[in-house]
């Protein structure tokens, strides 16, 4: 990837519709991440999950203007994936250790199914599974697609902007309550906001 | 406490249209008890929505990408197979590197001949091969050249004429 393409990709990632640059990143880096995860004892599914979370982390870093370009996109991206996979491996080792410790004292214990990558994306999706379709669309429209209240009023059948604002506020309150109940996710999001 | 008004202030802060200090004063005036925590939780919630939107884009692309099967390259299919395949590739790469080094050394050796030596060697090799049919013992000439240290002539002869392979068993 040359410098011009590099810049173009970073700019494209800052737009609301990121499908095209995400597809380009998939095409360029997925094979490397797949090979890395498999060479270090993971499965193809693990690699796909790690890649998805690496992509999420990378896009958020770029959107927040925190990617300074001191290394190439590839180096940066692969290092995120390696970091996530190492964390996952450590987490699995700890689970395995707990399992072994428990087995020494309780023969009836049944092993859990093989764990998949514990990732932030699962926590995020869980919150949105509980807030309902209208709230999902409304919050995405306002905060992700950066639509104005006027544009959203055209999209949703509410009487006026004030009613829409009330609805958005209720939806956000619900999202905050769900978020507050997931301490790990909340801390992870806060740390992304307040740490470089 | 009006949630809509509080959200509006927090949205303005998140969009950078209000400073944290300005937003803080307004929120305090609206009766928000823990302003810092309210700001952080709001920003985390906005971040959550942004990440969810990003995640939906990624998942759309992931589905398309996985449906095409592009990522299932043979080298990365099964873990045991892939390790063996990876090792085989590394061995091949190492062998290729050794061959390249040997080739480079060979070229360096050829390049270190004195002026015209290579041409002379080739001519000698050619004459040895062409005279082979008529000569009583062409192998002797080649062996003699070899013993005289004219290695390039013997090697070139062998290369120029596959039949010259038969000379090698006679080499000392």
GROMACS .gro file of C-alpha atoms in nm:
model
  368
    1UNK     CA    1   0.000   0.000   0.000
    2UNK     CA    2   0.160   0.328  -0.104
    3UNK     CA    3   0.139   0.657   0.087
    4UNK     CA    4  -0.145   0.796  -0.126
    5UNK     CA    5  -0.358   0.484  -0.081
    6UNK     CA    6  -0.269   0.486   0.288
    7UNK     CA    7  -0.403   0.842   0.327
    8UNK     CA    8  -0.709   0.768   0.115
    9UNK     CA    9  -0.795   0.468   0.329
   10UNK     CA   10  -0.759   0.665   0.654
   11UNK     CA   11  -0.986   0.939   0.519
   12UNK     CA   12  -1.244   0.686   0.399
   13UNK     CA   13  -1.252   0.528   0.746
   14UNK     CA   14  -1.361   0.858   0.895
   15UNK     CA   15  -1.678   0.868   0.686
   16UNK     CA   16  -2.008   0.721   0.816
   17UNK     CA   17  -2.014   0.454   0.543
   18UNK     CA   18  -1.697   0.252   0.590
   19UNK     CA   19  -1.785  -0.067   0.400
   20UNK     CA   20  -1.540  -0.006   0.117
   21UNK     CA   21  -1.227   0.067   0.328
   22UNK     CA   22  -1.319  -0.218   0.566
   23UNK     CA   23  -1.339  -0.454   0.267
   24UNK     CA   24  -0.998  -0.332   0.154
   25UNK     CA   25  -0.850  -0.398   0.499
   26UNK     CA   26  -1.005  -0.746   0.496
   27UNK     CA   27  -0.851  -0.819   0.158
   28UNK     CA   28  -0.508  -0.695   0.260
   29UNK     CA   29  -0.463  -0.811   0.619
   30UNK     CA   30  -0.701  -1.098   0.689
   31UNK     CA   31  -0.469  -1.365   0.543
   32UNK     CA   32  -0.182  -1.246   0.768
   33UNK     CA   33  -0.397  -1.246   1.082
   34UNK     CA   34  -0.540  -1.587   0.992
   35UNK     CA   35  -0.190  -1.732   0.948
   36UNK     CA   36  -0.069  -1.571   1.273
   37UNK     CA   37  -0.358  -1.702   1.485
   38UNK     CA   38  -0.343  -2.051   1.336
   39UNK     CA   39   0.035  -2.070   1.376
   40UNK     CA   40  -0.017  -1.985   1.744
   41UNK     CA   41  -0.269  -2.256   1.816
   42UNK     CA   42  -0.598  -2.089   1.720
   43UNK     CA   43  -0.870  -2.194   1.478
   44UNK     CA   44  -1.006  -2.020   1.171
   45UNK     CA   45  -1.307  -1.905   1.375
   46UNK     CA   46  -1.075  -1.760   1.640
   47UNK     CA   47  -0.888  -1.576   1.367
   48UNK     CA   48  -1.211  -1.434   1.222
   49UNK     CA   49  -1.321  -1.310   1.566
   50UNK     CA   50  -0.979  -1.162   1.642
   51UNK     CA   51  -0.977  -0.995   1.302
   52UNK     CA   52  -1.322  -0.845   1.362
   53UNK     CA   53  -1.222  -0.699   1.698
   54UNK     CA   54  -0.891  -0.574   1.558
   55UNK     CA   55  -1.085  -0.400   1.284
   56UNK     CA   56  -1.321  -0.243   1.539
   57UNK     CA   57  -1.030  -0.120   1.746
   58UNK     CA   58  -0.842   0.010   1.441
   59UNK     CA   59  -1.141   0.196   1.296
   60UNK     CA   60  -1.216   0.357   1.634
   61UNK     CA   61  -0.852   0.461   1.668
   62UNK     CA   62  -0.861   0.623   1.325
   63UNK     CA   63  -1.200   0.787   1.383
   64UNK     CA   64  -1.075   0.931   1.712
   65UNK     CA   65  -0.770   1.074   1.532
   66UNK     CA   66  -0.536   0.864   1.748
   67UNK     CA   67  -0.359   0.687   1.461
   68UNK     CA   68  -0.049   0.901   1.418
   69UNK     CA   69   0.099   0.713   1.123
   70UNK     CA   70   0.429   0.644   1.301
   71UNK     CA   71   0.411   0.290   1.169
   72UNK     CA   72   0.249   0.150   0.858
   73UNK     CA   73  -0.119   0.056   0.873
   74UNK     CA   74  -0.022  -0.308   0.833
   75UNK     CA   75   0.226  -0.303   1.123
   76UNK     CA   76  -0.022  -0.123   1.345
   77UNK     CA   77  -0.314  -0.348   1.250
   78UNK     CA   78  -0.122  -0.673   1.293
   79UNK     CA   79   0.010  -0.558   1.630
   80UNK     CA   80  -0.350  -0.495   1.748
   81UNK     CA   81  -0.447  -0.845   1.632
   82UNK     CA   82  -0.143  -1.003   1.801
   83UNK     CA   83  -0.219  -0.817   2.123
   84UNK     CA   84  -0.584  -0.931   2.120
   85UNK     CA   85  -0.488  -1.291   2.044
   86UNK     CA   86  -0.224  -1.299   2.319
   87UNK     CA   87  -0.482  -1.165   2.565
   88UNK     CA   88  -0.727  -1.433   2.457
   89UNK     CA   89  -0.464  -1.706   2.494
   90UNK     CA   90  -0.376  -1.584   2.844
   91UNK     CA   91  -0.745  -1.576   2.933
   92UNK     CA   92  -0.789  -1.935   2.809
   93UNK     CA   93  -0.487  -2.047   3.007
   94UNK     CA   94  -0.633  -1.894   3.322
   95UNK     CA   95  -0.968  -2.066   3.254
   96UNK     CA   96  -0.787  -2.395   3.199
   97UNK     CA   97  -0.592  -2.349   3.524
   98UNK     CA   98  -0.912  -2.278   3.717
   99UNK     CA   99  -1.068  -2.585   3.559
  100UNK     CA  100  -0.774  -2.804   3.662
  101UNK     CA  101  -0.776  -2.663   4.015
  102UNK     CA  102  -1.147  -2.733   4.042
  103UNK     CA  103  -1.113  -3.084   3.899
  104UNK     CA  104  -0.875  -3.172   4.181
  105UNK     CA  105  -1.153  -3.111   4.432
  106UNK     CA  106  -1.465  -3.205   4.238
  107UNK     CA  107  -1.477  -3.500   3.999
  108UNK     CA  108  -1.835  -3.425   3.895
  109UNK     CA  109  -1.745  -3.095   3.734
  110UNK     CA  110  -1.825  -3.080   3.364
  111UNK     CA  111  -1.593  -2.892   3.131
  112UNK     CA  112  -1.751  -2.591   2.956
  113UNK     CA  113  -1.773  -2.593   2.576
  114UNK     CA  114  -1.462  -2.473   2.394
  115UNK     CA  115  -1.447  -2.099   2.442
  116UNK     CA  116  -1.452  -1.857   2.156
  117UNK     CA  117  -1.269  -1.530   2.155
  118UNK     CA  118  -1.399  -1.313   2.437
  119UNK     CA  119  -1.441  -0.988   2.261
  120UNK     CA  120  -1.574  -0.644   2.317
  121UNK     CA  121  -1.803  -0.672   2.017
  122UNK     CA  122  -2.015  -0.932   2.199
  123UNK     CA  123  -2.075  -0.695   2.490
  124UNK     CA  124  -2.170  -0.413   2.254
  125UNK     CA  125  -2.416  -0.633   2.066
  126UNK     CA  126  -2.573  -0.754   2.390
  127UNK     CA  127  -2.660  -0.395   2.485
  128UNK     CA  128  -2.824  -0.332   2.149
  129UNK     CA  129  -3.019  -0.656   2.164
  130UNK     CA  130  -3.198  -0.515   2.468
  131UNK     CA  131  -3.287  -0.162   2.364
  132UNK     CA  132  -3.527  -0.241   2.077
  133UNK     CA  133  -3.526  -0.175   1.705
  134UNK     CA  134  -3.654   0.185   1.711
  135UNK     CA  135  -3.397   0.292   1.971
  136UNK     CA  136  -3.125   0.112   1.777
  137UNK     CA  137  -3.213   0.297   1.455
  138UNK     CA  138  -3.256   0.630   1.632
  139UNK     CA  139  -2.928   0.619   1.823
  140UNK     CA  140  -2.737   0.494   1.519
  141UNK     CA  141  -2.891   0.765   1.302
  142UNK     CA  142  -2.800   1.043   1.545
  143UNK     CA  143  -2.462   0.935   1.682
  144UNK     CA  144  -2.315   0.714   1.407
  145UNK     CA  145  -2.464   0.845   1.085
  146UNK     CA  146  -2.457   1.203   1.225
  147UNK     CA  147  -2.805   1.283   1.099
  148UNK     CA  148  -2.980   1.596   1.224
  149UNK     CA  149  -3.305   1.581   1.420
  150UNK     CA  150  -3.481   1.719   1.110
  151UNK     CA  151  -3.350   1.429   0.899
  152UNK     CA  152  -3.448   1.179   1.166
  153UNK     CA  153  -3.796   1.327   1.189
  154UNK     CA  154  -3.840   1.248   0.818
  155UNK     CA  155  -3.726   0.893   0.884
  156UNK     CA  156  -3.943   0.824   1.191
  157UNK     CA  157  -4.314   0.894   1.224
  158UNK     CA  158  -4.312   1.131   1.522
  159UNK     CA  159  -4.525   1.444   1.549
  160UNK     CA  160  -4.244   1.690   1.606
  161UNK     CA  161  -3.877   1.724   1.698
  162UNK     CA  162  -3.948   1.756   2.069
  163UNK     CA  163  -4.121   1.417   2.079
  164UNK     CA  164  -3.828   1.271   1.888
  165UNK     CA  165  -3.579   1.425   2.131
  166UNK     CA  166  -3.772   1.275   2.423
  167UNK     CA  167  -3.761   0.936   2.255
  168UNK     CA  168  -3.388   0.964   2.183
  169UNK     CA  169  -3.325   1.063   2.544
  170UNK     CA  170  -3.518   0.761   2.674
  171UNK     CA  171  -3.328   0.531   2.438
  172UNK     CA  172  -2.993   0.671   2.548
  173UNK     CA  173  -3.090   0.641   2.914
  174UNK     CA  174  -3.170   0.274   2.857
  175UNK     CA  175  -2.839   0.223   2.678
  176UNK     CA  176  -2.656   0.392   2.967
  177UNK     CA  177  -2.829   0.167   3.222
  178UNK     CA  178  -2.735  -0.144   3.026
  179UNK     CA  179  -2.384  -0.014   2.983
  180UNK     CA  180  -2.350   0.061   3.354
  181UNK     CA  181  -2.448  -0.300   3.431
  182UNK     CA  182  -2.154  -0.426   3.222
  183UNK     CA  183  -1.857  -0.299   3.421
  184UNK     CA  184  -1.594  -0.451   3.191
  185UNK     CA  185  -1.744  -0.293   2.880
  186UNK     CA  186  -1.789   0.044   3.050
  187UNK     CA  187  -1.430   0.048   3.171
  188UNK     CA  188  -1.306  -0.059   2.829
  189UNK     CA  189  -1.496   0.222   2.656
  190UNK     CA  190  -1.386   0.479   2.913
  191UNK     CA  191  -1.024   0.372   2.884
  192UNK     CA  192  -1.044   0.413   2.506
  193UNK     CA  193  -1.179   0.762   2.558
  194UNK     CA  194  -0.934   0.883   2.819
  195UNK     CA  195  -0.611   0.704   2.733
  196UNK     CA  196  -0.392   0.729   2.428
  197UNK     CA  197  -3.407   1.727   3.628
  198UNK     CA  198  -3.489   1.727   3.254
  199UNK     CA  199  -3.313   1.439   3.080
  200UNK     CA  200  -3.359   1.590   2.734
  201UNK     CA  201  -3.189   1.917   2.835
  202UNK     CA  202  -2.908   1.732   3.008
  203UNK     CA  203  -2.856   1.514   2.701
  204UNK     CA  204  -2.850   1.821   2.478
  205UNK     CA  205  -2.571   1.975   2.687
  206UNK     CA  206  -2.381   1.646   2.689
  207UNK     CA  207  -2.425   1.609   2.311
  208UNK     CA  208  -2.294   1.961   2.258
  209UNK     CA  209  -1.995   1.875   2.473
  210UNK     CA  210  -1.936   1.549   2.282
  211UNK     CA  211  -1.954   1.741   1.952
  212UNK     CA  212  -1.697   1.990   2.082
  213UNK     CA  213  -1.933   2.287   2.072
  214UNK     CA  214  -1.910   2.334   2.449
  215UNK     CA  215  -1.603   2.310   2.670
  216UNK     CA  216  -1.604   2.071   2.964
  217UNK     CA  217  -1.605   2.367   3.200
  218UNK     CA  218  -1.907   2.530   3.030
  219UNK     CA  219  -2.094   2.202   3.017
  220UNK     CA  220  -2.003   2.134   3.381
  221UNK     CA  221  -2.150   2.467   3.497
  222UNK     CA  222  -2.469   2.413   3.301
  223UNK     CA  223  -2.510   2.058   3.431
  224UNK     CA  224  -2.454   2.170   3.788
  225UNK     CA  225  -2.723   2.433   3.734
  226UNK     CA  226  -2.957   2.160   3.613
  227UNK     CA  227  -2.905   1.969   3.935
  228UNK     CA  228  -2.672   1.693   3.813
  229UNK     CA  229  -2.502   1.559   4.126
  230UNK     CA  230  -2.189   1.397   3.983
  231UNK     CA  231  -2.104   1.599   3.672
  232UNK     CA  232  -1.778   1.417   3.592
  233UNK     CA  233  -1.942   1.076   3.607
  234UNK     CA  234  -2.238   1.200   3.400
  235UNK     CA  235  -2.001   1.329   3.130
  236UNK     CA  236  -1.797   1.009   3.125
  237UNK     CA  237  -2.099   0.782   3.112
  238UNK     CA  238  -2.252   0.987   2.830
  239UNK     CA  239  -1.929   0.978   2.632
  240UNK     CA  240  -1.899   0.604   2.689
  241UNK     CA  241  -2.259   0.561   2.565
  242UNK     CA  242  -2.188   0.768   2.253
  243UNK     CA  243  -1.873   0.562   2.199
  244UNK     CA  244  -2.085   0.249   2.239
  245UNK     CA  245  -2.326   0.361   1.965
  246UNK     CA  246  -2.038   0.456   1.734
  247UNK     CA  247  -1.872   0.120   1.792
  248UNK     CA  248  -2.197  -0.062   1.731
  249UNK     CA  249  -2.237   0.121   1.398
  250UNK     CA  250  -1.880   0.036   1.304
  251UNK     CA  251  -1.935  -0.323   1.407
  252UNK     CA  252  -2.239  -0.353   1.180
  253UNK     CA  253  -2.030  -0.235   0.883
  254UNK     CA  254  -1.753  -0.480   0.972
  255UNK     CA  255  -1.999  -0.767   1.006
  256UNK     CA  256  -2.157  -0.690   0.668
  257UNK     CA  257  -1.814  -0.702   0.505
  258UNK     CA  258  -1.713  -1.009   0.707
  259UNK     CA  259  -2.019  -1.200   0.583
  260UNK     CA  260  -1.944  -1.108   0.223
  261UNK     CA  261  -1.576  -1.191   0.266
  262UNK     CA  262  -1.641  -1.527   0.428
  263UNK     CA  263  -1.906  -1.612   0.168
  264UNK     CA  264  -1.653  -1.569  -0.110
  265UNK     CA  265  -1.417  -1.809   0.068
  266UNK     CA  266  -1.118  -1.586  -0.009
  267UNK     CA  267  -0.972  -1.626   0.333
  268UNK     CA  268  -0.963  -2.003   0.335
  269UNK     CA  269  -0.620  -2.022   0.175
  270UNK     CA  270  -0.484  -2.383   0.176
  271UNK     CA  271  -0.186  -2.277   0.388
  272UNK     CA  272  -0.415  -2.168   0.669
  273UNK     CA  273  -0.676  -2.442   0.681
  274UNK     CA  274  -0.590  -2.694   0.950
  275UNK     CA  275  -0.356  -2.620   1.236
  276UNK     CA  276  -0.131  -2.927   1.208
  277UNK     CA  277  -0.122  -2.911   0.830
  278UNK     CA  278  -0.052  -2.543   0.839
  279UNK     CA  279   0.244  -2.583   1.073
  280UNK     CA  280   0.392  -2.851   0.846
  281UNK     CA  281   0.321  -2.634   0.544
  282UNK     CA  282   0.479  -2.336   0.716
  283UNK     CA  283   0.790  -2.539   0.801
  284UNK     CA  284   0.811  -2.667   0.442
  285UNK     CA  285   0.792  -2.312   0.314
  286UNK     CA  286   1.064  -2.202   0.554
  287UNK     CA  287   1.291  -2.490   0.439
  288UNK     CA  288   1.226  -2.401   0.075
  289UNK     CA  289   1.304  -2.038   0.146
  290UNK     CA  290   1.627  -2.133   0.322
  291UNK     CA  291   1.726  -2.361   0.029
  292UNK     CA  292   1.649  -2.084  -0.219
  293UNK     CA  293   1.861  -1.844  -0.016
  294UNK     CA  294   2.154  -2.091  -0.011
  295UNK     CA  295   2.124  -2.141  -0.388
  296UNK     CA  296   2.119  -1.768  -0.441
  297UNK     CA  297   2.428  -1.730  -0.225
  298UNK     CA  298   2.602  -2.010  -0.413
  299UNK     CA  299   2.504  -1.849  -0.743
  300UNK     CA  300   2.631  -1.515  -0.625
  301UNK     CA  301   2.960  -1.675  -0.519
  302UNK     CA  302   2.984  -1.847  -0.858
  303UNK     CA  303   2.928  -1.520  -1.040
  304UNK     CA  304   3.182  -1.355  -0.817
  305UNK     CA  305   3.434  -1.629  -0.901
  306UNK     CA  306   3.369  -1.594  -1.273
  307UNK     CA  307   3.402  -1.219  -1.240
  308UNK     CA  308   3.737  -1.260  -1.070
  309UNK     CA  309   3.901  -1.417  -1.377
  310UNK     CA  310   4.162  -1.212  -1.552
  311UNK     CA  311   4.063  -1.024  -1.866
  312UNK     CA  312   3.954  -1.256  -2.141
  313UNK     CA  313   4.010  -1.563  -1.927
  314UNK     CA  314   3.647  -1.666  -1.937
  315UNK     CA  315   3.634  -1.636  -2.316
  316UNK     CA  316   3.957  -1.834  -2.344
  317UNK     CA  317   3.816  -2.102  -2.115
  318UNK     CA  318   3.502  -2.127  -2.321
  319UNK     CA  319   3.705  -2.157  -2.638
  320UNK     CA  320   3.916  -2.430  -2.481
  321UNK     CA  321   3.603  -2.613  -2.369
  322UNK     CA  322   3.452  -2.578  -2.715
  323UNK     CA  323   3.766  -2.709  -2.884
  324UNK     CA  324   3.784  -2.999  -2.640
  325UNK     CA  325   3.427  -3.099  -2.720
  326UNK     CA  326   3.450  -3.051  -3.093
  327UNK     CA  327   3.780  -3.240  -3.109
  328UNK     CA  328   3.644  -3.514  -2.893
  329UNK     CA  329   3.523  -3.728  -3.182
  330UNK     CA  330   3.854  -3.711  -3.364
  331UNK     CA  331   4.091  -3.713  -3.071
  332UNK     CA  332   4.229  -4.040  -2.954
  333UNK     CA  333   4.185  -3.959  -2.585
  334UNK     CA  334   3.993  -3.629  -2.543
  335UNK     CA  335   3.938  -3.719  -2.178
  336UNK     CA  336   4.312  -3.701  -2.123
  337UNK     CA  337   4.316  -3.344  -2.249
  338UNK     CA  338   4.038  -3.255  -2.011
  339UNK     CA  339   4.202  -3.432  -1.719
  340UNK     CA  340   4.524  -3.257  -1.804
  341UNK     CA  341   4.342  -2.923  -1.809
  342UNK     CA  342   4.190  -3.009  -1.476
  343UNK     CA  343   4.526  -3.103  -1.328
  344UNK     CA  344   4.674  -2.783  -1.463
  345UNK     CA  345   4.416  -2.594  -1.259
  346UNK     CA  346   4.208  -2.489  -1.557
  347UNK     CA  347   3.885  -2.576  -1.371
  348UNK     CA  348   3.660  -2.344  -1.560
  349UNK     CA  349   3.749  -2.513  -1.888
  350UNK     CA  350   3.652  -2.854  -1.756
  351UNK     CA  351   3.330  -2.725  -1.602
  352UNK     CA  352   3.241  -2.529  -1.913
  353UNK     CA  353   3.307  -2.836  -2.127
  354UNK     CA  354   3.075  -3.038  -1.915
  355UNK     CA  355   2.809  -2.771  -1.939
  356UNK     CA  356   2.847  -2.720  -2.313
  357UNK     CA  357   2.815  -3.084  -2.400
  358UNK     CA  358   2.608  -3.322  -2.192
  359UNK     CA  359   2.809  -3.613  -2.330
  360UNK     CA  360   3.109  -3.471  -2.149
  361UNK     CA  361   2.956  -3.604  -1.829
  362UNK     CA  362   3.145  -3.919  -1.897
  363UNK     CA  363   3.466  -3.731  -1.816
  364UNK     CA  364   3.378  -3.689  -1.454
  365UNK     CA  365   3.452  -4.041  -1.339
  366UNK     CA  366   3.804  -3.987  -1.467
  367UNK     CA  367   3.857  -3.678  -1.258
  368UNK     CA  368   4.120  -3.726  -0.989
   0.00000   0.00000   0.00000
